[in-house]
PDB file of C-alpha atoms in Angstrom:
ATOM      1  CA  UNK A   1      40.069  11.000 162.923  1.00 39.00           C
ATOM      2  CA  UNK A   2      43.705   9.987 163.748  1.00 38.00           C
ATOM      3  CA  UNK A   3      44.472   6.945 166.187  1.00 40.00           C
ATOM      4  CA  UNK A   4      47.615   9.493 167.207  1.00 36.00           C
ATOM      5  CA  UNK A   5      45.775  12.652 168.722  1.00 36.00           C
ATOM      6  CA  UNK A   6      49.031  13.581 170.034  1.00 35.00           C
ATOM      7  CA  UNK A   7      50.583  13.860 166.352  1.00 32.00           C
ATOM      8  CA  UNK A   8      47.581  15.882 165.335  1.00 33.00           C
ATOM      9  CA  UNK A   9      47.976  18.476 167.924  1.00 33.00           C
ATOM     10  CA  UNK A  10      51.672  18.993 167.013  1.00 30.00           C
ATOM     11  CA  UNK A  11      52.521  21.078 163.406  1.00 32.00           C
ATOM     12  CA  UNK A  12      54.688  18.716 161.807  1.00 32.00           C
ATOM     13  CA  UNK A  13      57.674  19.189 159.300  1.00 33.00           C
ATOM     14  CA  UNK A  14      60.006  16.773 157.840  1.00 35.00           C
ATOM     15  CA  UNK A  15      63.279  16.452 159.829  1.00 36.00           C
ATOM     16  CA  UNK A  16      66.247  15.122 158.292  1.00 39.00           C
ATOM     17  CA  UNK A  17      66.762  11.702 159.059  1.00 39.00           C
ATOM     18  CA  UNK A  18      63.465  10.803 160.704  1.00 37.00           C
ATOM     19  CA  UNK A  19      59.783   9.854 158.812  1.00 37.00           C
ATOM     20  CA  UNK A  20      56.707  11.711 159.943  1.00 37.00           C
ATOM     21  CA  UNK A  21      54.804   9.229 158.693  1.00 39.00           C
ATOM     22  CA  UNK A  22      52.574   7.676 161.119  1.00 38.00           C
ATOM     23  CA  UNK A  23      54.232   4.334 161.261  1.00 36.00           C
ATOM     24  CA  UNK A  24      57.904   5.241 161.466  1.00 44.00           C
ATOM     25  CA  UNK A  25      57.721   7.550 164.642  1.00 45.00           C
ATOM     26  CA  UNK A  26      61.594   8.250 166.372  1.00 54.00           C
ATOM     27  CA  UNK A  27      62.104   6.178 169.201  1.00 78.00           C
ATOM     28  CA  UNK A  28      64.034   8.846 170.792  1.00 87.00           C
ATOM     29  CA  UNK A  29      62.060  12.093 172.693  1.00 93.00           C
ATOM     30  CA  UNK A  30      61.419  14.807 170.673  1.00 94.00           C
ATOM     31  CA  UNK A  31      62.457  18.284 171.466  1.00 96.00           C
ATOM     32  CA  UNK A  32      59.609  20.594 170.666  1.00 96.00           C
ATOM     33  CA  UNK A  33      60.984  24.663 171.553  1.00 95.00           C
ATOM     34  CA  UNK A  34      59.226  27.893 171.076  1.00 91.00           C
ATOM     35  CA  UNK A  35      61.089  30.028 168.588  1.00 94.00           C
ATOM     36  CA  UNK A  36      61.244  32.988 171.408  1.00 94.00           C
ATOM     37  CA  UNK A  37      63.281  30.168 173.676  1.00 96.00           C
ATOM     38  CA  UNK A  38      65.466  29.266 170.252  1.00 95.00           C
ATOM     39  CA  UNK A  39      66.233  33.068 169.790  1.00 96.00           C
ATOM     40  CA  UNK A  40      66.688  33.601 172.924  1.00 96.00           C
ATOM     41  CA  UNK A  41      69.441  30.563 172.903  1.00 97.00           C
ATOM     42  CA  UNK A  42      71.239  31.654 169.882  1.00 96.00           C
ATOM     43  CA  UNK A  43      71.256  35.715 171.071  1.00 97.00           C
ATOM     44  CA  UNK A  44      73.603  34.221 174.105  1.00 96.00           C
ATOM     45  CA  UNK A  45      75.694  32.238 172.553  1.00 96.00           C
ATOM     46  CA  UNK A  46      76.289  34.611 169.761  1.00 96.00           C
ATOM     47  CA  UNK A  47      77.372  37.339 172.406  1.00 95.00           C
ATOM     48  CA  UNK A  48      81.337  35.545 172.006  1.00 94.00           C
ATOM     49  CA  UNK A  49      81.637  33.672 169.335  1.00 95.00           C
ATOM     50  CA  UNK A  50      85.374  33.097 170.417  1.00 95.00           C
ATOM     51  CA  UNK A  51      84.575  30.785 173.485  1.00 93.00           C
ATOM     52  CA  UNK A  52      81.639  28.082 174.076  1.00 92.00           C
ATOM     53  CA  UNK A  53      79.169  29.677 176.283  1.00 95.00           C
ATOM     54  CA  UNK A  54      76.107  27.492 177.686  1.00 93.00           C
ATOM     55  CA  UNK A  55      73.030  27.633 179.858  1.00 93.00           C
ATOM     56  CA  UNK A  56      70.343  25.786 181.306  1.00 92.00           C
ATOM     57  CA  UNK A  57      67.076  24.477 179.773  1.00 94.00           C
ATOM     58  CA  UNK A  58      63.381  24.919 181.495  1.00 91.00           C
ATOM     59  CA  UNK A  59      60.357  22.450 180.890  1.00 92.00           C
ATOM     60  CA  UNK A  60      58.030  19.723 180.936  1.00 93.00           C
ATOM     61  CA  UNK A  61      58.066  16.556 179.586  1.00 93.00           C
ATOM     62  CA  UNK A  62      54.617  14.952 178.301  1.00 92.00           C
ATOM     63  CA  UNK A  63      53.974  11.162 177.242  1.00 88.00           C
ATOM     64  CA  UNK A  64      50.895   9.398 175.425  1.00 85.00           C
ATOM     65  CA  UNK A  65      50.296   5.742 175.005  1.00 86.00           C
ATOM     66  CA  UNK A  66      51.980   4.868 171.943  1.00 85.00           C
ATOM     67  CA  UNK A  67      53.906   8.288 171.061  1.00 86.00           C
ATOM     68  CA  UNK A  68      57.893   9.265 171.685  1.00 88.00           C
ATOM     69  CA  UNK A  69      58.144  11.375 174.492  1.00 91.00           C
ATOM     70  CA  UNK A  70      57.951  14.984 173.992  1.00 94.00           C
ATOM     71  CA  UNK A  71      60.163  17.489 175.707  1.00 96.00           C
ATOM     72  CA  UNK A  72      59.050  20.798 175.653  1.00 95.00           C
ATOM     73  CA  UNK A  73      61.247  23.821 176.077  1.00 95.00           C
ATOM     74  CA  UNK A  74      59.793  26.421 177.825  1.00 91.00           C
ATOM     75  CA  UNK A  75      62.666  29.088 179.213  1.00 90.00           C
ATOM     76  CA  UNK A  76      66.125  29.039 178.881  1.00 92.00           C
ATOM     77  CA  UNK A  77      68.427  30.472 181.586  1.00 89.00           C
ATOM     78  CA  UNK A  78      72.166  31.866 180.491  1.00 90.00           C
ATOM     79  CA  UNK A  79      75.109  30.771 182.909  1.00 87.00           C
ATOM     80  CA  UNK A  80      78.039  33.723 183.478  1.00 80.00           C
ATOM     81  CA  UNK A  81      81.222  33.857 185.048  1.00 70.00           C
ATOM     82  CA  UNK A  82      82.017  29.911 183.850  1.00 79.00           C
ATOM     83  CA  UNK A  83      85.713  28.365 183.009  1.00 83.00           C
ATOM     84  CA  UNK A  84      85.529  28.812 179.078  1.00 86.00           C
ATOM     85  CA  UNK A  85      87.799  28.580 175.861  1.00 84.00           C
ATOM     86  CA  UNK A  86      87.108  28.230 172.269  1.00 88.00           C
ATOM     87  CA  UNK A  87      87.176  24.303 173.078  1.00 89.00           C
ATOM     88  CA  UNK A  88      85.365  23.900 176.431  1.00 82.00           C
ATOM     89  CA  UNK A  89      83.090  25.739 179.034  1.00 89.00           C
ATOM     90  CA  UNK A  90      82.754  24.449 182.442  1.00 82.00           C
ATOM     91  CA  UNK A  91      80.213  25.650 185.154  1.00 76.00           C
ATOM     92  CA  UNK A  92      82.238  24.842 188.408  1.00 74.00           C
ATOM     93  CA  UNK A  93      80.014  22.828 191.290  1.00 73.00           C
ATOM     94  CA  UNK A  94      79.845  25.813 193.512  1.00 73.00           C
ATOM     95  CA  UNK A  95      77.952  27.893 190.675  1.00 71.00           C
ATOM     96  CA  UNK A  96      74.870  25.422 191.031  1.00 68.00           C
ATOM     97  CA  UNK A  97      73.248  26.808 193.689  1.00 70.00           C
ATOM     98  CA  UNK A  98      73.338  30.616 192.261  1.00 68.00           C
ATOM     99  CA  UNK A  99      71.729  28.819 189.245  1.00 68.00           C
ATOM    100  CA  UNK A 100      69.753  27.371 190.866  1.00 65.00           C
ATOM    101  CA  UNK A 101      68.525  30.272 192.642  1.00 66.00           C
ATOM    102  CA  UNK A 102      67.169  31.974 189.553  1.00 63.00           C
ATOM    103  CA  UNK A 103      64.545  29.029 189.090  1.00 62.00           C
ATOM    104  CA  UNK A 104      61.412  29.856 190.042  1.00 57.00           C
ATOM    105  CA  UNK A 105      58.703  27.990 188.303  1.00 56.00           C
ATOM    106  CA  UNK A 106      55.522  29.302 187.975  1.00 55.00           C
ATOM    107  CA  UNK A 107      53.837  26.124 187.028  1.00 64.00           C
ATOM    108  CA  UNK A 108      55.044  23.665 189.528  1.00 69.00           C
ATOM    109  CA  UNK A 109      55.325  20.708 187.128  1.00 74.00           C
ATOM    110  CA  UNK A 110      58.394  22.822 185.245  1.00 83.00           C
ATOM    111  CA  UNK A 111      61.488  21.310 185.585  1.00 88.00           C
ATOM    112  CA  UNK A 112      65.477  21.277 184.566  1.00 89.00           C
ATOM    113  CA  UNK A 113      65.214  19.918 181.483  1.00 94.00           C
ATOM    114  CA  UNK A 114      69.157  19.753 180.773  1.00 94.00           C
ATOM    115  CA  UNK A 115      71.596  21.946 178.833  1.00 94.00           C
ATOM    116  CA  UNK A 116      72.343  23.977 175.856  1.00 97.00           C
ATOM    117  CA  UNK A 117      76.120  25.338 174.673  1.00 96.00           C
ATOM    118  CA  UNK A 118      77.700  26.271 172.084  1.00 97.00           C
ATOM    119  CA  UNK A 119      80.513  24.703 169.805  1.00 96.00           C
ATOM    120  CA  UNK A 120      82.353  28.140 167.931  1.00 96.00           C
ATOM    121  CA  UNK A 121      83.452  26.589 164.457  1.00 96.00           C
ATOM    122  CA  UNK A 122      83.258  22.648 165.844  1.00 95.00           C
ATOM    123  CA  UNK A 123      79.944  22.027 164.686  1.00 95.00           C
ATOM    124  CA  UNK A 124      77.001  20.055 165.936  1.00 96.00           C
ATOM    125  CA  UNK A 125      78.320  17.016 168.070  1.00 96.00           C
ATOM    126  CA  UNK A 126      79.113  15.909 171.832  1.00 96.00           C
ATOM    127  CA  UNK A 127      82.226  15.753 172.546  1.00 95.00           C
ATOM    128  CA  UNK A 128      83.894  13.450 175.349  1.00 95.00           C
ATOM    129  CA  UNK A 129      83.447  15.889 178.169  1.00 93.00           C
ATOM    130  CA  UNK A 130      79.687  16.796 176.460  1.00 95.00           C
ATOM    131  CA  UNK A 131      79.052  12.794 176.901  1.00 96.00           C
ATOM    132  CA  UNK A 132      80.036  12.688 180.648  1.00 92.00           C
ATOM    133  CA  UNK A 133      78.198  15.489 181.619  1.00 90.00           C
ATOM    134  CA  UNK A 134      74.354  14.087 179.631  1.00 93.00           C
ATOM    135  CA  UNK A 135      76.010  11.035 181.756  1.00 93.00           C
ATOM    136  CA  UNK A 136      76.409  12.627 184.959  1.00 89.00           C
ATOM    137  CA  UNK A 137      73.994  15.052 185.195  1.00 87.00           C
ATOM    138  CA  UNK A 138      71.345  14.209 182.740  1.00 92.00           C
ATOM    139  CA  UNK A 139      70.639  10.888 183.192  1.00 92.00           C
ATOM    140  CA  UNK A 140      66.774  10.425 182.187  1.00 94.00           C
ATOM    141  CA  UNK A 141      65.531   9.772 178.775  1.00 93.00           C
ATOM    142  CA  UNK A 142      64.524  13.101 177.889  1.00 95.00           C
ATOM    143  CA  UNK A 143      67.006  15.261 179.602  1.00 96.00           C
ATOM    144  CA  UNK A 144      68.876  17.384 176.434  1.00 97.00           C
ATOM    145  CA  UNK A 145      71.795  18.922 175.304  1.00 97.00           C
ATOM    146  CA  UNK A 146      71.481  21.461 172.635  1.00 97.00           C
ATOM    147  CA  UNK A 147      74.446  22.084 170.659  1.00 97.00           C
ATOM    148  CA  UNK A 148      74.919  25.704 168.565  1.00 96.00           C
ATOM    149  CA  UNK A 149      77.284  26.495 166.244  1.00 96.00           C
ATOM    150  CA  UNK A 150      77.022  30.800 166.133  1.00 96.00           C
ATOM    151  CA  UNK A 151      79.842  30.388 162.878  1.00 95.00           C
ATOM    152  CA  UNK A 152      77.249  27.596 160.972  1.00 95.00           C
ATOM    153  CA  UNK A 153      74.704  29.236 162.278  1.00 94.00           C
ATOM    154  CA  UNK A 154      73.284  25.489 162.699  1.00 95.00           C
ATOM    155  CA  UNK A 155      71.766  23.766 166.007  1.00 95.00           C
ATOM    156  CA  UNK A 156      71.580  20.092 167.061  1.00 96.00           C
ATOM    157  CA  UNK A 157      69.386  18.455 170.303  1.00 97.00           C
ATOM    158  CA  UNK A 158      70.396  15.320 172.336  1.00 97.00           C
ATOM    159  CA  UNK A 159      68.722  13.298 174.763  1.00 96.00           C
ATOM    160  CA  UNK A 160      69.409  11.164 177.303  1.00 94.00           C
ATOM    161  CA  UNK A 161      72.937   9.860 179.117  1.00 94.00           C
ATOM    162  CA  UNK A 162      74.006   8.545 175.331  1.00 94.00           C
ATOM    163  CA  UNK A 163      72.919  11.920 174.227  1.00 95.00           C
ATOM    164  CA  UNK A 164      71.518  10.179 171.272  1.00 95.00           C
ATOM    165  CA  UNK A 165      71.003  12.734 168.192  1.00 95.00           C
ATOM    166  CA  UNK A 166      67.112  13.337 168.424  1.00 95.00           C
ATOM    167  CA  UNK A 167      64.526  15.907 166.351  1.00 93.00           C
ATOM    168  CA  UNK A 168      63.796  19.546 167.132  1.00 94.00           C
ATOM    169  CA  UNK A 169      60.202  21.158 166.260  1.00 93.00           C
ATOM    170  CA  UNK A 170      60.202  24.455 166.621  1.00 92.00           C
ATOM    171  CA  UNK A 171      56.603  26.302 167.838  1.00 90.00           C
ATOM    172  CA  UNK A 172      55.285  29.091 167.576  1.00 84.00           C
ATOM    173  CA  UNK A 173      54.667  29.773 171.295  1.00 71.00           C
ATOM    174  CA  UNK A 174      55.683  27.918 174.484  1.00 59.00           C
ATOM    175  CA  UNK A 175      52.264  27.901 176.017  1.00 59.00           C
ATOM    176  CA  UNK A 176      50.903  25.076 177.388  1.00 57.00           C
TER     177      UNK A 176
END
């Protein structure tokens, strides 16, 4: 039996750039996201490819004794009527609390996990402005930014105010 229940419990697959193996696990949280959530994700952001859309990511976060944090992404929640280009979206400080009024957990431990967006043609990266909004809004360790590119067709996670590049696993479901 495995000293790392936690590892057991999760289906694993090689990412690039990080080692599954037991003794090399990422410092940094890991995003784990049920494929409904991803598709979900992707259908919004490929609705205009010509400007950045983005949205807000539902969750909870889970931690065990000598495993990464893992974030997982339960719901994702689409943001209209925003300031956007083919360069930039921008959800104005008066559209929080109609955001915030779709929220209604039905666990009470779910919680805003951070972000998602999309970059038409950029590719997978945070910009500037990306960085001082993990900074200013998502400031824990686990909070993330997802990044989509509906050209590529390819998807990135951050986490945390650095929004330091981190692994995504995606699950079959988003149960508990």
């Amino acid at each position: 039996m495995s000293d790392k229940p936690e590892r057991d419990a999760i289906q694993w697959r090689e990412l690039p750039g990080f080692s599954s193996a037991a003794t090399d696990l990422p410092s940094v949280p890991i995003v784990k996201v049920a494929q409904a959530v991803l598709r979900s994700v992707q259908d919004h952001l490929n609705g205009d490819i010509t400007i950045e859309r983005m949205g807000l990511l539902l969750g909870y976060v889970e931690q065990q004794v000598g495993a990464p944090l893992i974030v997982n992404i339960l719901a994702s929640h689409p943001l209209h009527s925003l300031s956007a280009s083919s360069t930039h979206v921008a959800m104005l400080r008066d559209q929080w609390p109609s955001a915030w009024r779709h929220f209604t957990p039905v666990k009470p431990d779910i919680q805003l996990l951070g972000w998602y967006h999309s970059h038409p043609g950029h590719g997978i990266f945070l910009s500037t402005t990306d960085l001082n909004t993990q900074a200013l809004w998502f400031r824990q360790q686990w909070h993330v930014a997802l990044v989509y590119d509906p050209i590529s067709s390819t998807l990135g996670a951050f986490c945390g105010p650095q929004g330091c590049r981190t692994p995504i696993l995606a699950t079959d479901s988003n149960d508990r």
